[in-house]
CSV table of C-alpha atoms in Angstrom, one decimal:
chain,number,residue,atom,x,y,z
A,13,MET,CA,7.7,3.4,30.9
A,14,LYS,CA,10.3,5.2,32.8
A,15,HIS,CA,11.0,8.9,32.6
A,16,ALA,CA,14.0,8.5,30.3
A,17,GLU,CA,12.0,6.2,28.0
A,18,VAL,CA,9.1,8.6,27.7
A,19,LEU,CA,11.5,11.4,26.9
A,20,ARG,CA,13.3,9.3,24.3
A,21,LEU,CA,9.9,8.3,22.6
A,22,LEU,CA,8.8,12.0,22.4
A,23,VAL,CA,12.2,13.0,20.9
A,24,GLN,CA,11.9,10.1,18.4
A,25,LEU,CA,8.4,11.1,17.3
A,26,GLY,CA,9.4,14.8,17.0
A,27,ILE,CA,12.6,14.1,14.9
A,28,MET,CA,10.8,11.6,12.7
A,29,LEU,CA,7.9,13.9,11.9
A,30,MET,CA,10.2,16.9,11.4
A,31,MET,CA,12.6,15.0,9.1
A,32,GLY,CA,9.7,13.4,7.2
A,33,ARG,CA,8.1,16.7,6.5
A,34,LEU,CA,11.3,18.4,5.4
A,35,PHE,CA,12.2,15.7,3.0
A,36,ALA,CA,8.6,15.3,1.8
A,37,GLU,CA,8.6,18.9,0.9
A,38,LEU,CA,11.9,18.5,-0.9
A,39,ALA,CA,10.5,15.6,-2.9
A,40,ARG,CA,7.4,17.6,-3.8
A,41,ARG,CA,9.5,20.5,-5.1
A,42,LEU,CA,11.3,17.9,-7.3
A,43,LYS,CA,7.9,16.7,-8.5
A,44,GLN,CA,8.3,13.3,-6.8
A,45,PRO,CA,5.8,11.5,-4.4
A,46,ALA,CA,6.2,12.6,-0.7
A,47,VAL,CA,6.9,9.0,0.2
A,48,VAL,CA,10.2,9.2,-1.6
A,49,GLY,CA,11.4,12.0,0.7
A,50,GLU,CA,10.0,10.3,3.8
A,51,ILE,CA,11.8,7.1,3.2
A,52,LEU,CA,15.0,9.0,2.4
A,53,ALA,CA,14.6,10.8,5.8
A,54,GLY,CA,14.4,7.3,7.4
A,55,ILE,CA,17.5,6.1,5.6
A,56,LEU,CA,19.4,9.1,6.9
A,57,LEU,CA,18.2,8.5,10.5
A,58,GLY,CA,18.6,4.8,10.3
A,59,PRO,CA,21.5,2.2,10.2
A,60,THR,CA,22.3,3.1,6.6
A,61,PHE,CA,23.6,6.6,7.3
A,62,LEU,CA,23.5,7.7,11.0
A,63,GLY,CA,24.2,4.1,12.2
A,64,MET,CA,27.3,4.1,10.0
A,65,ILE,CA,28.8,7.5,10.7
A,66,SER,CA,27.8,7.6,14.4
A,67,PRO,CA,26.7,4.2,15.8
A,68,GLU,CA,26.5,5.7,19.4
A,69,SER,CA,24.1,8.5,18.3
A,70,PHE,CA,21.9,5.9,16.5
A,71,SER,CA,21.8,3.5,19.4
A,72,THR,CA,21.0,6.4,21.8
A,73,LEU,CA,18.2,7.7,19.7
A,74,PHE,CA,16.7,4.4,18.6
A,75,PRO,CA,17.6,1.8,21.3
A,76,GLU,CA,15.8,-1.5,22.0
A,77,GLY,CA,13.4,-1.2,25.0
A,78,SER,CA,10.1,0.1,26.0
A,79,SER,CA,10.3,3.2,23.9
A,80,SER,CA,11.1,1.0,20.8
A,81,THR,CA,8.0,-1.1,21.6
A,82,VAL,CA,5.7,1.9,21.8
A,83,LEU,CA,7.2,3.4,18.6
A,84,ASN,CA,6.5,0.1,16.9
A,85,GLY,CA,2.9,0.4,18.2
A,86,PHE,CA,2.6,3.8,16.6
A,87,VAL,CA,3.9,2.4,13.3
A,88,GLN,CA,1.4,-0.5,13.4
A,89,VAL,CA,-1.5,2.0,13.9
A,90,ALA,CA,-0.1,4.1,11.0
A,91,VAL,CA,-0.2,1.0,8.7
A,92,VAL,CA,-3.8,0.3,9.6
A,93,MET,CA,-4.8,4.0,9.0
A,94,LEU,CA,-3.0,4.1,5.7
A,95,LEU,CA,-5.0,1.1,4.4
A,96,PHE,CA,-8.1,2.7,5.7
A,97,ILE,CA,-7.7,5.8,3.6
A,98,ALA,CA,-6.6,3.6,0.6
A,99,GLY,CA,-10.0,1.9,1.0
A,100,LEU,CA,-11.7,5.3,1.0
A,101,GLU,CA,-10.3,5.9,-2.5
A,102,VAL,CA,-12.1,2.9,-3.9
A,103,ASP,CA,-15.4,4.0,-5.6
A,104,LEU,CA,-17.4,0.9,-6.5
A,105,HIS,CA,-19.7,3.1,-8.7
A,106,ILE,CA,-16.8,3.9,-11.0
A,107,VAL,CA,-16.0,0.2,-11.3
A,108,TRP,CA,-19.6,-0.6,-12.3
A,109,GLN,CA,-19.7,2.3,-14.8
A,110,GLN,CA,-16.6,1.0,-16.6
A,111,GLY,CA,-18.1,-2.5,-16.8
A,112,ARG,CA,-16.4,-5.0,-19.1
A,113,GLN,CA,-13.4,-2.8,-19.9
A,114,ALA,CA,-12.5,-2.4,-16.3
A,115,ILE,CA,-12.9,-6.1,-15.6
A,116,VAL,CA,-10.8,-7.2,-18.6
A,117,THR,CA,-8.0,-4.6,-17.8
A,118,SER,CA,-8.0,-5.3,-14.1
A,119,ILE,CA,-8.0,-9.1,-14.5
A,120,LEU,CA,-5.2,-9.2,-17.0
A,121,GLY,CA,-3.4,-6.4,-15.0
A,122,LEU,CA,-3.6,-8.7,-12.0
A,123,VAL,CA,-3.1,-12.2,-13.5
A,124,VAL,CA,-0.2,-11.5,-15.8
A,125,PRO,CA,2.1,-9.8,-13.2
A,126,PHE,CA,1.0,-12.3,-10.6
A,127,PHE,CA,1.9,-15.2,-12.8
A,128,VAL,CA,5.3,-13.7,-13.8
A,129,GLY,CA,6.0,-12.7,-10.2
A,130,PHE,CA,5.0,-16.2,-9.0
A,131,ILE,CA,6.8,-18.4,-11.5
A,132,PHE,CA,10.4,-17.0,-11.2
A,133,PRO,CA,10.6,-17.0,-7.4
A,134,PHE,CA,9.0,-20.5,-7.3
A,135,ALA,CA,11.5,-21.8,-9.9
A,136,PHE,CA,14.6,-20.0,-8.4
A,137,PRO,CA,13.9,-19.5,-4.7
A,138,GLU,CA,17.6,-19.4,-3.7
A,139,PHE,CA,18.2,-16.4,-6.0
A,140,PHE,CA,15.4,-14.6,-4.3
A,141,GLY,CA,16.8,-15.3,-0.9
A,142,TYR,CA,14.4,-18.0,0.2
A,143,ALA,CA,15.8,-21.5,1.2
A,144,ASP,CA,12.8,-22.9,3.3
A,145,GLU,CA,11.5,-25.6,0.9
A,146,GLY,CA,8.4,-26.1,3.1
A,147,LYS,CA,7.2,-22.5,2.5
A,148,ARG,CA,8.3,-22.2,-1.1
A,149,LEU,CA,4.7,-22.0,-2.4
A,150,THR,CA,3.8,-19.4,0.1
A,151,PHE,CA,6.9,-17.3,-0.7
A,152,ALA,CA,6.1,-17.5,-4.4
A,153,LEU,CA,2.5,-16.5,-3.8
A,154,PHE,CA,3.6,-13.5,-1.9
A,155,MET,CA,6.0,-12.4,-4.6
A,156,GLY,CA,3.2,-12.8,-7.2
A,157,THR,CA,1.0,-10.6,-5.1
A,158,ALA,CA,3.7,-8.0,-4.7
A,159,MET,CA,4.1,-7.8,-8.4
A,160,ALA,CA,0.3,-7.6,-9.0
A,161,ILE,CA,-0.8,-4.9,-6.5
A,162,THR,CA,-1.0,-1.2,-7.4
A,163,ALA,CA,-0.9,2.1,-5.5
A,164,LEU,CA,-4.3,3.7,-6.0
A,165,PRO,CA,-3.5,7.1,-4.3
A,166,VAL,CA,-0.3,7.5,-6.4
A,167,ILE,CA,-2.1,6.6,-9.6
A,168,ALA,CA,-4.9,9.1,-8.9
A,169,ARG,CA,-2.4,11.9,-8.2
A,170,ILE,CA,-0.5,11.1,-11.5
A,171,LEU,CA,-3.7,11.2,-13.5
A,172,MET,CA,-4.7,14.5,-11.9
A,173,ASP,CA,-1.3,16.0,-12.7
A,174,LEU,CA,-1.7,14.9,-16.3
A,175,ASN,CA,-5.3,16.2,-16.5
A,176,LEU,CA,-6.4,12.7,-17.4
A,177,PHE,CA,-8.4,11.8,-14.3
A,178,LYS,CA,-11.9,12.5,-15.8
A,179,THR,CA,-11.1,11.0,-19.2
A,180,ARG,CA,-12.2,7.6,-20.5
A,181,MET,CA,-8.7,6.3,-20.1
A,182,GLY,CA,-8.3,7.8,-16.6
A,183,MET,CA,-11.5,6.2,-15.4
A,184,LEU,CA,-10.4,2.9,-16.8
A,185,ILE,CA,-7.1,3.1,-15.0
A,186,ILE,CA,-8.7,4.1,-11.7
A,187,SER,CA,-11.4,1.4,-11.8
A,188,SER,CA,-8.9,-1.3,-12.8
A,189,ALA,CA,-6.6,-0.2,-10.0
A,190,MET,CA,-9.5,-0.4,-7.5
A,191,VAL,CA,-10.3,-4.0,-8.5
A,192,ASN,CA,-6.5,-4.9,-8.4
A,193,ASP,CA,-6.2,-3.6,-4.9
A,194,LEU,CA,-9.3,-5.3,-3.6
A,195,ILE,CA,-8.3,-8.7,-4.9
A,196,GLY,CA,-4.6,-8.2,-4.2
A,197,TRP,CA,-5.1,-7.5,-0.5
A,198,MET,CA,-7.4,-10.5,-0.2
A,199,ILE,CA,-4.7,-12.7,-1.7
A,200,PHE,CA,-2.0,-11.3,0.6
A,201,SER,CA,-4.2,-11.8,3.7
A,202,VAL,CA,-4.6,-15.4,2.7
A,203,VAL,CA,-0.8,-15.7,2.2
A,204,LEU,CA,-0.3,-14.5,5.8
A,205,ALA,CA,-2.8,-17.0,7.1
A,206,MET,CA,-0.9,-19.8,5.2
A,207,ILE,CA,2.3,-19.0,7.1
A,208,GLY,CA,0.5,-19.5,10.4
A,209,LYS,CA,0.8,-16.0,11.9
A,210,GLY,CA,-2.8,-15.9,12.8
A,211,GLN,CA,-4.7,-17.5,15.7
A,212,GLN,CA,-3.9,-21.2,16.0
A,213,HIS,CA,-7.4,-22.2,17.2
A,214,ILE,CA,-8.8,-21.1,13.8
A,215,SER,CA,-8.0,-23.3,10.8
A,216,LEU,CA,-6.9,-21.9,7.4
A,217,TRP,CA,-10.3,-22.9,5.8
A,218,GLN,CA,-12.2,-21.2,8.7
A,219,THR,CA,-10.1,-18.1,8.2
A,220,LEU,CA,-10.8,-18.1,4.4
A,221,LEU,CA,-14.5,-18.5,5.0
A,222,LEU,CA,-14.6,-15.8,7.6
A,223,THR,CA,-12.6,-13.5,5.4
A,224,LEU,CA,-14.9,-14.0,2.4
A,225,GLY,CA,-17.9,-13.6,4.7
A,226,PHE,CA,-16.6,-10.4,6.3
A,227,THR,CA,-15.9,-8.9,2.9
A,228,ALA,CA,-19.3,-9.8,1.5
A,229,VAL,CA,-21.2,-8.5,4.6
A,230,MET,CA,-19.2,-5.3,4.8
A,231,LEU,CA,-19.7,-4.5,1.1
A,232,THR,CA,-23.5,-5.3,1.2
A,233,LEU,CA,-25.2,-5.0,4.6
A,234,GLY,CA,-22.4,-2.9,6.0
A,235,ARG,CA,-22.6,-0.4,3.2
A,236,GLY,CA,-26.4,-0.3,3.7
A,237,LEU,CA,-26.1,0.3,7.4
A,238,ILE,CA,-23.5,3.0,6.9
A,239,ASN,CA,-25.8,4.8,4.5
A,240,ARG,CA,-28.6,4.8,7.1
A,241,VAL,CA,-26.4,5.9,10.0
A,242,LEU,CA,-24.2,8.5,8.4
A,243,PRO,CA,-27.0,11.1,7.9
A,244,TRP,CA,-27.8,10.9,11.6
A,245,VAL,CA,-24.1,11.2,12.5
A,246,ASN,CA,-23.6,14.2,10.3
A,247,LYS,CA,-26.7,15.9,11.7
A,248,GLN,CA,-26.5,15.0,15.4
A,249,LEU,CA,-22.7,14.8,16.2
A,250,ALA,CA,-20.2,17.7,16.1
A,251,TRP,CA,-18.7,17.9,12.6
A,252,PRO,CA,-16.1,16.9,11.6
A,253,GLY,CA,-15.0,15.6,15.0
A,254,GLY,CA,-17.9,13.2,15.5
A,255,LEU,CA,-17.5,11.6,12.1
A,256,LEU,CA,-13.7,11.4,12.4
A,257,SER,CA,-13.7,9.7,15.8
A,258,LEU,CA,-16.6,7.3,14.9
A,259,ALA,CA,-14.9,6.4,11.5
A,260,LEU,CA,-11.6,5.6,13.2
A,261,ALA,CA,-13.2,3.7,16.0
A,262,LEU,CA,-15.0,1.4,13.6
A,263,CYS,CA,-11.9,1.1,11.5
A,264,PHE,CA,-9.9,-0.2,14.5
A,265,LEU,CA,-12.7,-2.6,15.4
A,266,ALA,CA,-12.8,-4.0,11.8
A,267,ALA,CA,-9.0,-4.3,11.9
A,268,ALA,CA,-9.2,-6.1,15.3
A,269,PHE,CA,-11.7,-8.6,13.9
A,270,THR,CA,-9.6,-9.6,10.9
A,271,GLU,CA,-6.5,-9.7,13.1
A,272,TYR,CA,-8.4,-12.1,15.4
A,273,ILE,CA,-9.4,-14.5,12.6
A,274,GLY,CA,-5.9,-14.8,11.4
A,275,ILE,CA,-5.9,-12.2,8.6
A,276,HIS,CA,-3.8,-9.1,9.1
A,277,ALA,CA,-5.5,-6.0,10.7
A,278,ILE,CA,-4.9,-4.0,7.5
A,279,PHE,CA,-7.4,-6.0,5.6
A,280,GLY,CA,-10.2,-5.1,8.0
A,281,ALA,CA,-9.3,-1.4,7.8
A,282,PHE,CA,-9.1,-1.5,4.0
A,283,ILE,CA,-12.5,-3.2,3.6
A,284,PHE,CA,-14.2,-0.9,6.1
A,285,GLY,CA,-12.6,2.1,4.2
A,286,VAL,CA,-14.2,0.8,0.9
A,287,ALA,CA,-17.6,0.4,2.6
A,288,LEU,CA,-17.5,3.9,4.2
A,289,GLY,CA,-16.0,5.7,1.2
A,290,ASP,CA,-18.6,4.3,-1.1
A,291,SER,CA,-21.5,5.9,0.9
A,292,GLU,CA,-23.2,8.8,-0.8
A,293,TYR,CA,-23.3,10.6,2.6
A,294,MET,CA,-19.5,10.5,3.0
A,295,SER,CA,-18.6,13.9,1.6
A,296,GLU,CA,-15.4,14.7,-0.3
A,297,ARG,CA,-14.7,17.3,2.4
A,298,ALA,CA,-14.9,14.7,5.1
A,299,LYS,CA,-12.6,12.3,3.2
A,300,GLU,CA,-10.1,15.2,2.7
A,301,ILE,CA,-10.0,15.9,6.4
A,302,ILE,CA,-9.3,12.2,7.2
A,303,HIS,CA,-6.7,12.1,4.5
A,304,GLN,CA,-4.9,15.2,5.8
A,305,PHE,CA,-5.0,14.0,9.4
A,306,ILE,CA,-3.5,10.6,8.5
A,307,ASN,CA,-1.2,11.6,5.6
A,308,ASN,CA,0.5,14.4,7.5
A,309,ILE,CA,0.9,12.7,10.9
A,310,PHE,CA,0.8,8.9,10.7
A,311,ALA,CA,2.1,8.3,7.2
A,312,PRO,CA,5.4,10.1,7.8
A,313,LEU,CA,6.0,8.0,10.9
A,314,PHE,CA,5.5,4.8,9.0
A,315,PHE,CA,7.6,5.7,6.0
A,316,VAL,CA,10.4,7.2,8.1
A,317,ALA,CA,10.4,4.0,10.1
A,318,ILE,CA,11.0,2.0,6.9
A,319,GLY,CA,14.5,3.5,6.8
A,320,LEU,CA,15.0,2.5,10.4
A,321,LYS,CA,14.3,-1.2,9.8
A,322,VAL,CA,17.2,-2.2,7.6
A,323,ASN,CA,20.6,-1.1,6.3
A,324,PHE,CA,19.9,-0.2,2.7
A,325,ALA,CA,23.6,-0.2,1.8
A,326,THR,CA,24.6,-3.6,3.1
A,327,ASN,CA,21.4,-5.2,2.0
A,328,PHE,CA,21.4,-3.9,-1.5
A,329,ASP,CA,21.7,-6.7,-4.1
A,330,LEU,CA,22.1,-5.3,-7.6
A,331,TRP,CA,21.1,-8.4,-9.6
A,332,LEU,CA,18.1,-9.1,-7.3
A,333,THR,CA,16.9,-5.6,-7.7
A,334,ILE,CA,17.3,-5.7,-11.5
A,335,ALA,CA,15.4,-9.0,-11.6
A,336,ILE,CA,12.5,-7.6,-9.5
A,337,LEU,CA,12.4,-4.4,-11.5
A,338,LEU,CA,12.2,-6.4,-14.8
A,339,ILE,CA,9.4,-8.7,-13.5
A,340,ALA,CA,7.5,-5.7,-12.1
A,341,PHE,CA,7.7,-3.5,-15.2
A,342,SER,CA,7.1,-6.3,-17.8
A,343,GLY,CA,4.2,-8.1,-16.0
A,344,LYS,CA,2.1,-5.0,-15.1
A,345,ILE,CA,2.7,-3.1,-18.4
A,346,ILE,CA,2.1,-6.1,-20.6
A,347,GLY,CA,-0.9,-7.3,-18.7
A,348,SER,CA,-2.7,-4.0,-18.2
A,349,GLY,CA,-1.8,-2.7,-21.6
A,350,PHE,CA,-3.1,-5.7,-23.4
A,351,GLY,CA,-6.3,-5.6,-21.3
A,352,ALA,CA,-6.8,-2.0,-22.3
A,353,ARG,CA,-6.2,-2.9,-26.0
A,354,LEU,CA,-8.9,-5.6,-25.7
A,355,GLY,CA,-11.2,-3.0,-24.2
A,356,GLY,CA,-11.0,-0.9,-27.4
A,357,PHE,CA,-8.2,1.6,-26.7
A,358,SER,CA,-5.5,2.5,-29.2
A,359,TRP,CA,-2.0,1.1,-28.8
A,360,LYS,CA,-0.7,4.5,-27.5
A,361,GLU,CA,-3.5,4.6,-24.9
A,362,SER,CA,-3.1,1.0,-24.0
A,363,LEU,CA,0.6,1.5,-23.4
A,364,ALA,CA,-0.1,4.6,-21.3
A,365,THR,CA,-2.6,2.5,-19.3
A,366,GLY,CA,0.1,-0.1,-18.6
A,367,PHE,CA,2.5,2.6,-17.4
A,368,GLY,CA,-0.2,4.2,-15.2
A,369,MET,CA,-1.1,0.8,-13.6
A,370,ASN,CA,2.6,0.2,-12.9
A,371,ALA,CA,2.9,2.6,-10.0
A,372,ARG,CA,3.3,0.6,-6.8
A,373,GLY,CA,4.1,3.4,-4.2
A,374,ALA,CA,3.1,3.1,-0.6
A,375,MET,CA,1.0,0.0,-1.0
A,376,GLU,CA,4.0,-2.1,-2.1
A,377,ILE,CA,6.1,-0.8,0.8
A,378,ILE,CA,3.4,-1.7,3.3
A,379,LEU,CA,3.2,-5.1,1.7
A,380,GLY,CA,6.9,-5.7,1.9
A,381,SER,CA,7.1,-4.3,5.5
A,382,ILE,CA,4.5,-6.8,6.8
A,383,ALA,CA,6.1,-9.7,4.9
A,384,LEU,CA,9.5,-8.8,6.5
A,385,GLU,CA,8.0,-8.6,10.0
A,386,ASN,CA,6.4,-12.1,9.5
A,387,GLY,CA,9.7,-13.6,8.2
A,388,LEU,CA,8.3,-14.3,4.7
A,389,ILE,CA,11.1,-12.3,3.0
A,390,ASN,CA,14.7,-11.3,4.0
A,391,GLU,CA,16.1,-7.8,4.2
A,392,LYS,CA,17.6,-8.0,0.7
A,393,VAL,CA,14.3,-8.7,-0.9
A,394,PHE,CA,12.7,-6.0,1.2
A,395,VAL,CA,15.2,-3.4,0.0
A,396,SER,CA,14.7,-4.4,-3.6
A,397,LEU,CA,10.9,-4.2,-3.2
A,398,VAL,CA,11.2,-0.7,-1.7
A,399,ILE,CA,13.4,0.4,-4.6
A,400,MET,CA,11.0,-1.1,-7.1
A,401,ALA,CA,8.1,0.7,-5.5
A,402,LEU,CA,9.8,4.0,-5.6
A,403,LEU,CA,11.1,3.7,-9.2
A,404,THR,CA,7.7,2.5,-10.6
A,405,SER,CA,6.0,5.5,-8.9
A,406,MET,CA,8.6,8.0,-10.1
A,407,SER,CA,8.6,6.7,-13.7
A,408,SER,CA,4.8,6.2,-14.1
A,409,GLY,CA,3.9,9.8,-14.9
A,410,PRO,CA,6.8,10.5,-17.3
A,411,MET,CA,6.3,7.3,-19.2
A,412,MET,CA,2.6,8.0,-19.6
A,413,LYS,CA,3.5,11.4,-21.0
A,414,TRP,CA,6.0,9.8,-23.4
A,415,SER,CA,3.6,7.2,-24.6
A,416,LEU,CA,0.8,9.7,-25.2
A,417,GLY,CA,3.2,12.2,-26.9
A,418,LYS,CA,2.5,14.9,-24.4
A,419,ARG,CA,4.9,17.8,-24.0
A,420,TRP,CA,7.0,18.1,-20.9
């Protein structure tokens, strides 16, 4: 990189972090998720606002070239780290404790929105902006996955704010969301393999077998090995620096492996996060340090970069956005709510469970971003998915309050 490109990259990172933090704080004061403010900061810095009122300033600040390539590298690393901390949130012990109720709620909360999200894009691909008949099935599978996945960190925060996290219903929602995310990211990884973005020397079936093998090994032998090694790490290495550097090193290696076999790097990071977070020797304090490091440095870079990707004004399609919102809300609320009802909850509690599971948040945006980069969706669908992710996250808490009759 030349002197000017290094200078521009440093300015880009500084402005993105500063704007992301300012608008995240604004969103927090308005009792909204930080991601809402960070994406808004990106929209203001991107082609939607700055690019419209001052094209020269936008092209000077975010030009194509070496600095842009390096910035994209930062964003890719941020995505991997975000899925790593999402994996840390998954507590398999909670899933086992909930037993049948969690299985029924999570399966219906996955299958119903997946089916609704699959059938309409498959039947009307042109309406959803997809004209490649050869990849119609793959596109519909992605849309089904996008409707089925949840945002575990957002859901956990909402339940904490409503003082429901440790309740029977709160544990059901959390455990169901964990199962949803685990299966949902596996399906999405397979979808990416189907569009041929992985290594050409590895067939789809080999990729699927390697993926299942990697998941099984990491969640059994991997968890056991981590449980043996972590006490030594905590005792012998500088704390928390030793644990932090070792955890991220292994996260990157797991991500590199899944990227090599034709599955996106995020899946390796997510599964390793599940294995590490489930260890009894991984303290809540250590998790919090990792969360703070990633959420306050790398997460803003990714979400601000979302606004730099596309012009949200020119790519906004009202009817497409309404259709995606209807599919997202109906599929998840009906599926999860009915599952909770079968699990023995009242209708009010079941409806609240459906609203709680409806939050998509950061995970949906990461999903859409990767699909856009791989040419699976166009910019209009991406914009609609981002809007859906934000609206489901913003409405989840208030709708749970309403369904349970809680005071505002």
